[in-house]
PDB file of C-alpha atoms in Angstrom:
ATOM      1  CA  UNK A   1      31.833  38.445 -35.704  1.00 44.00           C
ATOM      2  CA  UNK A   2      33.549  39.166 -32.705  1.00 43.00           C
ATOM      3  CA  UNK A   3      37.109  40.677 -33.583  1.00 49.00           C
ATOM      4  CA  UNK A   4      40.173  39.463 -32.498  1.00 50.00           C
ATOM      5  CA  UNK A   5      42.133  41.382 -29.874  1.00 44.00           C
ATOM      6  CA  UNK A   6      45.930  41.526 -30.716  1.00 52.00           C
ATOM      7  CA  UNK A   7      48.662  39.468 -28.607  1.00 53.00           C
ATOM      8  CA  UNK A   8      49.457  40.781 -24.894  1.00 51.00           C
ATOM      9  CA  UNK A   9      53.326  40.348 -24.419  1.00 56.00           C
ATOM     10  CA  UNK A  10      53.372  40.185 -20.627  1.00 52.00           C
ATOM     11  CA  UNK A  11      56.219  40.155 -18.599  1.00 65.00           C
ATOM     12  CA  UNK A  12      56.838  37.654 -15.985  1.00 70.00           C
ATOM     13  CA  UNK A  13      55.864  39.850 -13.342  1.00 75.00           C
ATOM     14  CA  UNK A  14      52.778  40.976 -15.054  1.00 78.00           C
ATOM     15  CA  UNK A  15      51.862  37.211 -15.736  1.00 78.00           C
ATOM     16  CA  UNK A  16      52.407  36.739 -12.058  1.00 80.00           C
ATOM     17  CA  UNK A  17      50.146  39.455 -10.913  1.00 83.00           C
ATOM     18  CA  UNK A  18      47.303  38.427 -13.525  1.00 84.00           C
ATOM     19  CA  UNK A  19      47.698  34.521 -12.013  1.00 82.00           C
ATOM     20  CA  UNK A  20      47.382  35.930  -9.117  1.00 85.00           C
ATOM     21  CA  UNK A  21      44.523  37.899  -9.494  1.00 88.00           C
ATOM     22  CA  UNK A  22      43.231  34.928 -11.409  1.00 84.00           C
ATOM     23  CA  UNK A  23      43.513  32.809  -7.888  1.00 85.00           C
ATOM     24  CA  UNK A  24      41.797  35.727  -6.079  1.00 87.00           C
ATOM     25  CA  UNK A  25      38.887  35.688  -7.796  1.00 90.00           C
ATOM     26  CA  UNK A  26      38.290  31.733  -6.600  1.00 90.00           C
ATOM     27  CA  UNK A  27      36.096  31.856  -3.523  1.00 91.00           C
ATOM     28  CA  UNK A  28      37.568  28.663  -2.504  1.00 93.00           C
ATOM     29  CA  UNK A  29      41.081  28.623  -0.587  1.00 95.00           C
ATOM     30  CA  UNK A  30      43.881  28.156  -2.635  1.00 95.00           C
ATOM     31  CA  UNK A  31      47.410  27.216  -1.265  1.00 96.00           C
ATOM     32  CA  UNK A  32      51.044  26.015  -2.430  1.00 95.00           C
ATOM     33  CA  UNK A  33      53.714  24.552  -0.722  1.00 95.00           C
ATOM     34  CA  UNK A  34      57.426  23.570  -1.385  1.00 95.00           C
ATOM     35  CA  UNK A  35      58.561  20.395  -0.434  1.00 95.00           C
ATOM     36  CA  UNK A  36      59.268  21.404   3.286  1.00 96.00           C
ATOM     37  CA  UNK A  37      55.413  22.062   4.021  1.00 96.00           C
ATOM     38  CA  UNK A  38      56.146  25.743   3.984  1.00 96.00           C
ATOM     39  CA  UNK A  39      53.249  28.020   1.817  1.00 95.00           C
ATOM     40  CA  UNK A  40      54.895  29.351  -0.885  1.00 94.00           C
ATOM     41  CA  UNK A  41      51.640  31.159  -2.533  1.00 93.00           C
ATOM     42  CA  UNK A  42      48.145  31.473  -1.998  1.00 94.00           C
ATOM     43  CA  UNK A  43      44.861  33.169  -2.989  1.00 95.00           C
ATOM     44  CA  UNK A  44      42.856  35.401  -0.912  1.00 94.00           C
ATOM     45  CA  UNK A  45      40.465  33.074   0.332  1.00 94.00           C
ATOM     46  CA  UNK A  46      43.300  31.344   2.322  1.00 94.00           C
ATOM     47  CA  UNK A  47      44.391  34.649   3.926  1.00 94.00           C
ATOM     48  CA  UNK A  48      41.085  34.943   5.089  1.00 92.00           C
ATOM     49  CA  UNK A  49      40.760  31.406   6.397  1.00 92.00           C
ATOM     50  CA  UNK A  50      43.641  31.592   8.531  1.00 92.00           C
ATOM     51  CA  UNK A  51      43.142  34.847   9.460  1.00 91.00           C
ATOM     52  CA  UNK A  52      46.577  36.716   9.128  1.00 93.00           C
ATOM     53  CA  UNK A  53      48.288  38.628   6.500  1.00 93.00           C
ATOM     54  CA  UNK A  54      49.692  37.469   3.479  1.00 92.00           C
ATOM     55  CA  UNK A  55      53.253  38.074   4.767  1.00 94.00           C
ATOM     56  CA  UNK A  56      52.229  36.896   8.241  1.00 94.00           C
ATOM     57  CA  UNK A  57      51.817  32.876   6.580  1.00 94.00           C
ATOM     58  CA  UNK A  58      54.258  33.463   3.268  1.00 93.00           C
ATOM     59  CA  UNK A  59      56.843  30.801   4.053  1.00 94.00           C
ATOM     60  CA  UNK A  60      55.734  29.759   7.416  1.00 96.00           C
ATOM     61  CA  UNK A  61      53.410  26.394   8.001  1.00 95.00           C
ATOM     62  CA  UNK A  62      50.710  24.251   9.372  1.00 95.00           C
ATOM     63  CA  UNK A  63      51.772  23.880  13.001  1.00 94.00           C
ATOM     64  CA  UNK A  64      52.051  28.064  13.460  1.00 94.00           C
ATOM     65  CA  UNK A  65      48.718  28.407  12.938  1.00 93.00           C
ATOM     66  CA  UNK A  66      46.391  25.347  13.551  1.00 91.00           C
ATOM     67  CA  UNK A  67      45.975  23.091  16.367  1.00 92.00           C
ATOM     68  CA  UNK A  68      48.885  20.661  16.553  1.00 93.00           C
ATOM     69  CA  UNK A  69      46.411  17.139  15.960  1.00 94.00           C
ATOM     70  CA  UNK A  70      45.305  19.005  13.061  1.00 93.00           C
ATOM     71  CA  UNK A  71      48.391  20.084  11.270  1.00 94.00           C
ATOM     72  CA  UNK A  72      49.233  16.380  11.830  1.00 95.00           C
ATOM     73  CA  UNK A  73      47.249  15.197   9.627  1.00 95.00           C
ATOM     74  CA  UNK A  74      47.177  18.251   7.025  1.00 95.00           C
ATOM     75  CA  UNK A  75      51.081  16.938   7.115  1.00 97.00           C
ATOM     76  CA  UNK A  76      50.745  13.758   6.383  1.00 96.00           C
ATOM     77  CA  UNK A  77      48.395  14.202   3.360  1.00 96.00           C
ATOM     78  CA  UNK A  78      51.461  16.130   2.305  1.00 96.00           C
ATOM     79  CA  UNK A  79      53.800  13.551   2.660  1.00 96.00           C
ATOM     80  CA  UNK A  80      51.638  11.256   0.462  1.00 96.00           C
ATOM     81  CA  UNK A  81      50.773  13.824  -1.858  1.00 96.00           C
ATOM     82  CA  UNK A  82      54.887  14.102  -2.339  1.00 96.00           C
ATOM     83  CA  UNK A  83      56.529  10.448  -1.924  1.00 95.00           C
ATOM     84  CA  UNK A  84      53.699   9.183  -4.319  1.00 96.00           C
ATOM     85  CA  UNK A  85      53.122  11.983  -6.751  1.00 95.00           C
ATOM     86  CA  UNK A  86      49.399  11.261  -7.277  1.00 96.00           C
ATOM     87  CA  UNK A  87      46.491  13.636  -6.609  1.00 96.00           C
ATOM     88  CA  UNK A  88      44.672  13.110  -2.932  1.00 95.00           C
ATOM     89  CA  UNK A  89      41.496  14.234  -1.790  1.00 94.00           C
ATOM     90  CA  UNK A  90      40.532  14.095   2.157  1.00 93.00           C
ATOM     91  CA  UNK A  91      37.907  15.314   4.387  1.00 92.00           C
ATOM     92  CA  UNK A  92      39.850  16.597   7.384  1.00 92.00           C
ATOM     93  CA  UNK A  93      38.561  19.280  10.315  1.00 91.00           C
ATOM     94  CA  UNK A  94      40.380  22.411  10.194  1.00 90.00           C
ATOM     95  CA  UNK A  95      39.640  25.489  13.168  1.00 88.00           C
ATOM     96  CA  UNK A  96      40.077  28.843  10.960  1.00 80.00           C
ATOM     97  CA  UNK A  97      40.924  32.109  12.399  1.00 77.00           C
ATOM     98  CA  UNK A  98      37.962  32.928  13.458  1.00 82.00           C
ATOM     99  CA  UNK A  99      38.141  29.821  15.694  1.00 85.00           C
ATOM    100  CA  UNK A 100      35.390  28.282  14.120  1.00 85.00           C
ATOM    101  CA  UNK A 101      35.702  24.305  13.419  1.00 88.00           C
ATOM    102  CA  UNK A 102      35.016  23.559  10.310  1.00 89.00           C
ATOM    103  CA  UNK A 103      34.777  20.033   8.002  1.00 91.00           C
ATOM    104  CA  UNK A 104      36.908  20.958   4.947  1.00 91.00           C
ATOM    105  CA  UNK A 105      37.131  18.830   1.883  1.00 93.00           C
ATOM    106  CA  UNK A 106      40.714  19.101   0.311  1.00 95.00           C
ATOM    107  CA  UNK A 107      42.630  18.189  -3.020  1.00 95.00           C
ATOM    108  CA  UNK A 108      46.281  18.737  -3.031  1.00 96.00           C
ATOM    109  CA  UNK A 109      47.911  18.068  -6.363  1.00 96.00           C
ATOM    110  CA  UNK A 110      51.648  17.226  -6.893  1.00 96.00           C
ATOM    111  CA  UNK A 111      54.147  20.263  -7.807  1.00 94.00           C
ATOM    112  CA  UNK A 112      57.028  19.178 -10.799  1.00 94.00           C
ATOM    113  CA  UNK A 113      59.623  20.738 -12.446  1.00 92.00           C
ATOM    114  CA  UNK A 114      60.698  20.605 -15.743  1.00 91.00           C
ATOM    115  CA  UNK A 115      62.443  17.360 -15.074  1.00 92.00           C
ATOM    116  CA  UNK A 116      59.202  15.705 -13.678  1.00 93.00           C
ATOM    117  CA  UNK A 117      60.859  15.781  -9.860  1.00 94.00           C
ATOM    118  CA  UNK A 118      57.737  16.641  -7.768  1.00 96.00           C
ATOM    119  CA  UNK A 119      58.936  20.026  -5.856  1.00 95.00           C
ATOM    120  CA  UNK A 120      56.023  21.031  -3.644  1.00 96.00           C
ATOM    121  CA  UNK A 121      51.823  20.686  -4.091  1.00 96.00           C
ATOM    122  CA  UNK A 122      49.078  22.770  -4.631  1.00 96.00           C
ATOM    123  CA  UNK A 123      45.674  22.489  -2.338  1.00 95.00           C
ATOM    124  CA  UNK A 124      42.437  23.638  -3.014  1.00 95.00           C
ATOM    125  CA  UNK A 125      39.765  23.450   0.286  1.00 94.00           C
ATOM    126  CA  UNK A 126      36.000  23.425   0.161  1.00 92.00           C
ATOM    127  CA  UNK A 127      34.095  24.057   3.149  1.00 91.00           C
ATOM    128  CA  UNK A 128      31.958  21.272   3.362  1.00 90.00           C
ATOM    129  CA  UNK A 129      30.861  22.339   6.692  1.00 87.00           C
ATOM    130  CA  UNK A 130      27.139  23.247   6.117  1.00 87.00           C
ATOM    131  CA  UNK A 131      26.853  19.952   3.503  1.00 84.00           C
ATOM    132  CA  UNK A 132      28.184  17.478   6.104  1.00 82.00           C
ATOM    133  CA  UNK A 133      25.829  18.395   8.704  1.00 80.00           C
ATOM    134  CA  UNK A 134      22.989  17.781   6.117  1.00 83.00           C
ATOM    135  CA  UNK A 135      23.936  14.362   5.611  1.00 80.00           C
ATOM    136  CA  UNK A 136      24.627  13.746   9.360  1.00 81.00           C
ATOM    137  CA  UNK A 137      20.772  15.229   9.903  1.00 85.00           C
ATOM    138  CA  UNK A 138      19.279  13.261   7.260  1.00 82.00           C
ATOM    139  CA  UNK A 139      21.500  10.087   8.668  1.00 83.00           C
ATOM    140  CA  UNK A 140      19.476  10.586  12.283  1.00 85.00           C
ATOM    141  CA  UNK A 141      16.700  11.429  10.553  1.00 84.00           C
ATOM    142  CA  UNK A 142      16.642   7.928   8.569  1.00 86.00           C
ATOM    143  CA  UNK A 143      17.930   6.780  12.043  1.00 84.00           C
ATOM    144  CA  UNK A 144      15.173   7.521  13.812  1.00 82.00           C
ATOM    145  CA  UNK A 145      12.652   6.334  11.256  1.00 84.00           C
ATOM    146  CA  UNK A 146      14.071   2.834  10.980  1.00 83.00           C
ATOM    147  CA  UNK A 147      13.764   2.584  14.816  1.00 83.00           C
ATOM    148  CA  UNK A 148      10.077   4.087  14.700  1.00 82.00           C
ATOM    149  CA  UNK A 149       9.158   1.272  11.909  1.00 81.00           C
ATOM    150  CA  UNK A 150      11.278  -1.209  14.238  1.00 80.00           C
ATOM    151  CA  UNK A 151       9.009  -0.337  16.862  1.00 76.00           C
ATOM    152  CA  UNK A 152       5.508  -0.106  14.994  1.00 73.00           C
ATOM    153  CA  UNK A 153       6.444  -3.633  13.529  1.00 71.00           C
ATOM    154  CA  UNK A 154       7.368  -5.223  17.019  1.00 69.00           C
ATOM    155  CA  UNK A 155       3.858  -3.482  18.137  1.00 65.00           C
ATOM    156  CA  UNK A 156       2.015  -4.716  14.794  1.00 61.00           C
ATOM    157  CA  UNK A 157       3.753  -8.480  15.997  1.00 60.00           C
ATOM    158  CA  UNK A 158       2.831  -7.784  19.493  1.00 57.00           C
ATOM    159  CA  UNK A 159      -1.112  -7.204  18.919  1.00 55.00           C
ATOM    160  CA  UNK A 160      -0.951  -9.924  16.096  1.00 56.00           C
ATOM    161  CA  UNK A 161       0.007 -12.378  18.860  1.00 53.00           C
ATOM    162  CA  UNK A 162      -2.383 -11.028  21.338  1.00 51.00           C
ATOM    163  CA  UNK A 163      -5.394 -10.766  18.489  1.00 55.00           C
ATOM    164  CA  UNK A 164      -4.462 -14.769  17.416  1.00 63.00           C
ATOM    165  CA  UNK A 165      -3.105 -16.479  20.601  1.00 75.00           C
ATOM    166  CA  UNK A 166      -1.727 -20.293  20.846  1.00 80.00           C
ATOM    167  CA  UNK A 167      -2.895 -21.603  23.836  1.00 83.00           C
ATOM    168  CA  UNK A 168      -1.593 -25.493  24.727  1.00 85.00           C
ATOM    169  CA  UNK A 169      -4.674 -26.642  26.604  1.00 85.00           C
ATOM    170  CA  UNK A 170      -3.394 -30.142  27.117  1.00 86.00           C
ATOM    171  CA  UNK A 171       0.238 -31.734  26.384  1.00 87.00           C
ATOM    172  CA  UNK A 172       0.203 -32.779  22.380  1.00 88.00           C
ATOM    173  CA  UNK A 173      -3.259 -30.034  22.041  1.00 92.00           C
ATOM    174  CA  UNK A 174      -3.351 -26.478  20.877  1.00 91.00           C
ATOM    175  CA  UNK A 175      -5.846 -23.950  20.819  1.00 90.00           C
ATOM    176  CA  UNK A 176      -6.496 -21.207  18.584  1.00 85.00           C
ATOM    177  CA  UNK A 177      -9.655 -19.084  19.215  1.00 86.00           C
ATOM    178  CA  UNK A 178     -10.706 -17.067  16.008  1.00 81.00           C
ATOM    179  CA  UNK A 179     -12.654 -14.055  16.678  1.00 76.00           C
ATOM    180  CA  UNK A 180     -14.259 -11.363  14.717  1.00 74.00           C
ATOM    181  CA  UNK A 181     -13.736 -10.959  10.827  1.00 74.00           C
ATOM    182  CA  UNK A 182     -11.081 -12.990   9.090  1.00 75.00           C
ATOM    183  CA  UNK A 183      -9.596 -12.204   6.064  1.00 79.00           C
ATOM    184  CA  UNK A 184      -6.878 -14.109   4.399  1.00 79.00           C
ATOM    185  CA  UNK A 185      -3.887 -11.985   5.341  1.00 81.00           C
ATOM    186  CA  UNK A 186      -4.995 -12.779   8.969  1.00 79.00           C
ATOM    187  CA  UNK A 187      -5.648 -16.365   8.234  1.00 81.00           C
ATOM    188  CA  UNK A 188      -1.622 -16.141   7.113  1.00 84.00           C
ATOM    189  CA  UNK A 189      -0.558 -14.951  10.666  1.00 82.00           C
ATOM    190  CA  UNK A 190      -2.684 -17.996  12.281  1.00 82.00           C
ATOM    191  CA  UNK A 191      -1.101 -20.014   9.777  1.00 85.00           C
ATOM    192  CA  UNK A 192       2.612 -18.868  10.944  1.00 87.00           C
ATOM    193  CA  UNK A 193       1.208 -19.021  14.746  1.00 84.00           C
ATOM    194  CA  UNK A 194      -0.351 -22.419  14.560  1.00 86.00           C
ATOM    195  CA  UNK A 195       2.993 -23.837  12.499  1.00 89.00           C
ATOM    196  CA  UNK A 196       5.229 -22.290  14.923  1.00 89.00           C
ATOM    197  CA  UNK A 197       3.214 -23.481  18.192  1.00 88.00           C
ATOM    198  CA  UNK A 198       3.294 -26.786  16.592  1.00 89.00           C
ATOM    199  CA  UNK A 199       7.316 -26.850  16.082  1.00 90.00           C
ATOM    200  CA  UNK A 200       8.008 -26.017  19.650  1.00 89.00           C
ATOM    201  CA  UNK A 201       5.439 -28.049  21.626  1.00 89.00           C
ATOM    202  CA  UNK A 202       5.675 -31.223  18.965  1.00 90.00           C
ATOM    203  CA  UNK A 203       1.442 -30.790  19.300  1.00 91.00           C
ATOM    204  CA  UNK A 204      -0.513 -33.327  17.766  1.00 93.00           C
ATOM    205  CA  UNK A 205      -3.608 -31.960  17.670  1.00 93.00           C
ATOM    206  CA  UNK A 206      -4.924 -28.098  16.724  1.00 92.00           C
ATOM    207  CA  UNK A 207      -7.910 -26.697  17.717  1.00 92.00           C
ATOM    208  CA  UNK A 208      -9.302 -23.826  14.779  1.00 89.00           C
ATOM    209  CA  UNK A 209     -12.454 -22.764  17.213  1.00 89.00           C
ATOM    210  CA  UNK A 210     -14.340 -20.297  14.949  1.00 85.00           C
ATOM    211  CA  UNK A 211     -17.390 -20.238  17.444  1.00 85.00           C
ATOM    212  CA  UNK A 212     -16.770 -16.231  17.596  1.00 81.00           C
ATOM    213  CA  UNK A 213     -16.290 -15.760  13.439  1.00 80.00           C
ATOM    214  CA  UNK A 214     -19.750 -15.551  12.520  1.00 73.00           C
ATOM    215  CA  UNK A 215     -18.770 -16.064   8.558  1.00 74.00           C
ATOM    216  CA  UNK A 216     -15.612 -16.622   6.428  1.00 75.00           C
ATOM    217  CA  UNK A 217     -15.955 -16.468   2.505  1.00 78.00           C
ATOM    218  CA  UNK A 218     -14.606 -18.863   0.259  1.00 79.00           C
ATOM    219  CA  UNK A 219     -10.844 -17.534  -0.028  1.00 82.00           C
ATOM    220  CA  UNK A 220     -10.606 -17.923   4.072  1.00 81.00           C
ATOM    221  CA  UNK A 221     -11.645 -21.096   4.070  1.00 80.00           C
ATOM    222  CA  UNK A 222      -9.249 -21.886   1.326  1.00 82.00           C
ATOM    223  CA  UNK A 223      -6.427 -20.478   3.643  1.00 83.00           C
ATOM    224  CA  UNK A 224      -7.902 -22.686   6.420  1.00 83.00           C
ATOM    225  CA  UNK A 225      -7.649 -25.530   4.656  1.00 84.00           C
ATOM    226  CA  UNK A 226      -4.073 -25.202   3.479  1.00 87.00           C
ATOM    227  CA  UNK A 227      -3.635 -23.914   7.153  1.00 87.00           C
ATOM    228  CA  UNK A 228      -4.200 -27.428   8.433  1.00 88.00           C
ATOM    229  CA  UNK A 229      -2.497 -28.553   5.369  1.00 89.00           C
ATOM    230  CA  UNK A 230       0.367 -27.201   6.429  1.00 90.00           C
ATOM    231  CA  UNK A 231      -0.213 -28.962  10.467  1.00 90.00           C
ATOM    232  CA  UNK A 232      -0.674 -32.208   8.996  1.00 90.00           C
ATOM    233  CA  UNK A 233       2.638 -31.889   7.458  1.00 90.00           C
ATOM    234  CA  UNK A 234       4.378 -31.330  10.787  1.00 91.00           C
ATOM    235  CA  UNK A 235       2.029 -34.674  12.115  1.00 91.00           C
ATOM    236  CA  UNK A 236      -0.370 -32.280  13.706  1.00 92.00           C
ATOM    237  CA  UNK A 237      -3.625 -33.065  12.951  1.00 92.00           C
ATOM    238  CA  UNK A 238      -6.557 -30.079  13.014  1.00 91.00           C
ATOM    239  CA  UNK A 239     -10.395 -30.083  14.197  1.00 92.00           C
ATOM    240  CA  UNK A 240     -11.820 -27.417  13.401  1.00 89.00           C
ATOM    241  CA  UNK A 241     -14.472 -26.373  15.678  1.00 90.00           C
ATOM    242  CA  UNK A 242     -17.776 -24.223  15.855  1.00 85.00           C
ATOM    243  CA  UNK A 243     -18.775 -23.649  12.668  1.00 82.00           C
ATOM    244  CA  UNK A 244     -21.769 -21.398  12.238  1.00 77.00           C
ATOM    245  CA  UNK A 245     -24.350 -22.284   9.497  1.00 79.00           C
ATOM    246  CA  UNK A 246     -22.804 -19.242   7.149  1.00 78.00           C
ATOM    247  CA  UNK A 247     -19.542 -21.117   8.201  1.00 76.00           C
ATOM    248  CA  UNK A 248     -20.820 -24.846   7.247  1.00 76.00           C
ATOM    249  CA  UNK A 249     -22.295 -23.607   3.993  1.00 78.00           C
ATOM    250  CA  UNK A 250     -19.201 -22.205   2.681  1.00 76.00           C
ATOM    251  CA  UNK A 251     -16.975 -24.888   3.477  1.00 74.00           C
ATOM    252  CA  UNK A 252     -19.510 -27.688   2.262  1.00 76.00           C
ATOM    253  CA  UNK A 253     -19.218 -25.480  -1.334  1.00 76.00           C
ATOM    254  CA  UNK A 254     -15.529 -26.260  -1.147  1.00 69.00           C
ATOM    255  CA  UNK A 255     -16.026 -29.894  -1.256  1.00 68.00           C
ATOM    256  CA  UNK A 256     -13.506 -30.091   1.049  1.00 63.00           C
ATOM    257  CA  UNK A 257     -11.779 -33.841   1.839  1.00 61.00           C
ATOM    258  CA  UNK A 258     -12.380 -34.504   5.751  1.00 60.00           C
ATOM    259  CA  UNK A 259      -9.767 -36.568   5.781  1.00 64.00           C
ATOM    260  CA  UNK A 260      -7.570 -33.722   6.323  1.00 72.00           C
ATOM    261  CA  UNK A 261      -9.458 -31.295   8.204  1.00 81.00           C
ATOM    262  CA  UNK A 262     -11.713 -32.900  11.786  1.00 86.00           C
ATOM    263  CA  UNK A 263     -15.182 -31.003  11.970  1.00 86.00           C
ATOM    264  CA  UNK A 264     -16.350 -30.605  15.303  1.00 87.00           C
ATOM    265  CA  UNK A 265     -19.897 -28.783  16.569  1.00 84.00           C
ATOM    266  CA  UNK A 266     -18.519 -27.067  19.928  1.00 89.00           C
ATOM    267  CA  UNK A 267     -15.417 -26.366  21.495  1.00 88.00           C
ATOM    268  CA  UNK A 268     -15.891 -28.834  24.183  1.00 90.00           C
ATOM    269  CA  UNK A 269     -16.285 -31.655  21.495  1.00 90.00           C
ATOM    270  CA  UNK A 270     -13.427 -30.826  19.505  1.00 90.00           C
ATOM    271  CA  UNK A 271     -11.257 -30.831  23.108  1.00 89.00           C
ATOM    272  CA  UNK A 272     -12.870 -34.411  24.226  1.00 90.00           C
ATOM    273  CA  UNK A 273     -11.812 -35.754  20.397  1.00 90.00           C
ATOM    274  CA  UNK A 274      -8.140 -34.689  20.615  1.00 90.00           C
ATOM    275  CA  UNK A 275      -8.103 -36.258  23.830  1.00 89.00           C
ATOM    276  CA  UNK A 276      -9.595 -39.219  23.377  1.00 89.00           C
ATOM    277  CA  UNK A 277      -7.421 -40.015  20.534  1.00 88.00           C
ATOM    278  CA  UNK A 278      -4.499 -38.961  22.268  1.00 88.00           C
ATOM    279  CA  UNK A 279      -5.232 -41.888  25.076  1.00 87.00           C
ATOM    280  CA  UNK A 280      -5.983 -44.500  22.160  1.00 82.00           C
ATOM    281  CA  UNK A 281      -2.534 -43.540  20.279  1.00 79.00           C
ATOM    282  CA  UNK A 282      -0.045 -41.749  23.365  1.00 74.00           C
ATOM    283  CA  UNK A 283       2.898 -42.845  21.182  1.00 70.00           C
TER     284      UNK A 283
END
């Protein structure tokens, strides 16, 4: 059981030298001020941030000791702080003795007397310095990442149009050569390249040439389907053309309707089909 000490009777100048001390032992700056902005106690820590004696700044201000833009503002927070009477907390930059700039983070606190009248404030500054320029290197940081993705996406976009081009090779006819392996996420981006093609030219006709796929499994051709699906619900009708044997297997499987979907043997064929329906129907 830890025993009870007996009552200290202090005086007020001892209690005024233990608060003191008290205030010294926070790291932090510590400062009051009377209603006319003047500093009317203070801890260590704020002696050392302005760098000047204790009776150098007792009773004296901002503007004898910072830069006059920033004692502007340091006196203004005041004035709120006092016609108000609420707390206030504000990141501000302060230059310190040591002429140093530094990004402080203060809260000033109204002062009141016994009647509730507030008298002055008391201010307590962090140096938020070394935090601030954390977040201000982790901002360019993220900066400079979203611009990297922006660029590997416009690249990704970039080879996605050059890997699936639309070519119009006749008014109202679009091409679209497939080459190498297709998977259904590519089959997608054809799908959003043939639809958009379609929109701005007003094509009637699409070309799917798959003479340089050598085989698509079933899901591809799925996505091929709903592909020209998609074109017949913009009136653009699609002929798919050059189907290999692996090709003609798989989509004869599917039972697909070719009502919606044109086969075609070559190319060539597939071009001389579009246009000759084109010159029977030229709308």
């Amino acid at each position: 059981m830890v025993p009870s000490l007996p009552p200290t009777d202090f005086s007020d100048a001892q209690s005024l030298a233990l608060l003191q001390r008290v205030l010294d032992t926070i790291p932090d700056p510590i400062f009051v001020k009377d209603r006319a902005h003047r500093w009317i106690a203070f801890n260590t820590g704020f002696v050392a941030l302005v760098g000047h004696s204790r009776a150098a700044l007792l009773g004296h201000s901002d503007p004898d000791f910072w830069l006059p833009e920033q004692a502007e503002v340091f006196w203004r927070m005041d004035d709120l702080v006092f016609d108000s009477g609420e707390p206030l907390e504000n990141e501000e930059q302060l230059t310190g003795g040591d002429g140093v700039e530094r990004t402080i983070w203060t809260r000033k606190y109204p002062l009141r007397d016994d009647g509730g009248q507030v008298i002055g404030l008391c201010g307590v500054i962090t140096d938020v310095t070394e935090l601030r320029g954390r977040v201000r290197r982790a901002e360019r940081i993220e900066a400079e990442n979203r611009e990297q993705r922006a660029v590997i996406a416009a690249q990704a976009d970039l080879l996605a149009a050059m890997l699936l081009p639309v070519v119009e090779v006749w008014q109202g006819v679009l091409l679209i050569p497939l080459v190498g392996e297709l998977n259904v996420e590519r089959v997608k981006q054809v799908q959003d390249s043939v639809l958009r093609a379609v929109m701005r030219s007003r094509a009637r006709f699409v070309l799917l040439d798959l003479t340089g796929t050598p085989v698509v499994d079933s899901a591809v051709a799925e996505a091929l389907i709903r592909t020209a699906d998609a074109a017949a619900l913009l009136g653009c009708k699609s002929i798919m053309c050059g189907m290999g044997p692996e090709i003609a297997r798989t989509v004869v499987s599917l039972q697909i309707d070719f009502g919606r979907i044109i086969p075609s043997g070559t190319l060539r064929d597939g071009l001389a089909l579009a246009m000759k329906r084109l010159q029977a129907d030229p709308r």
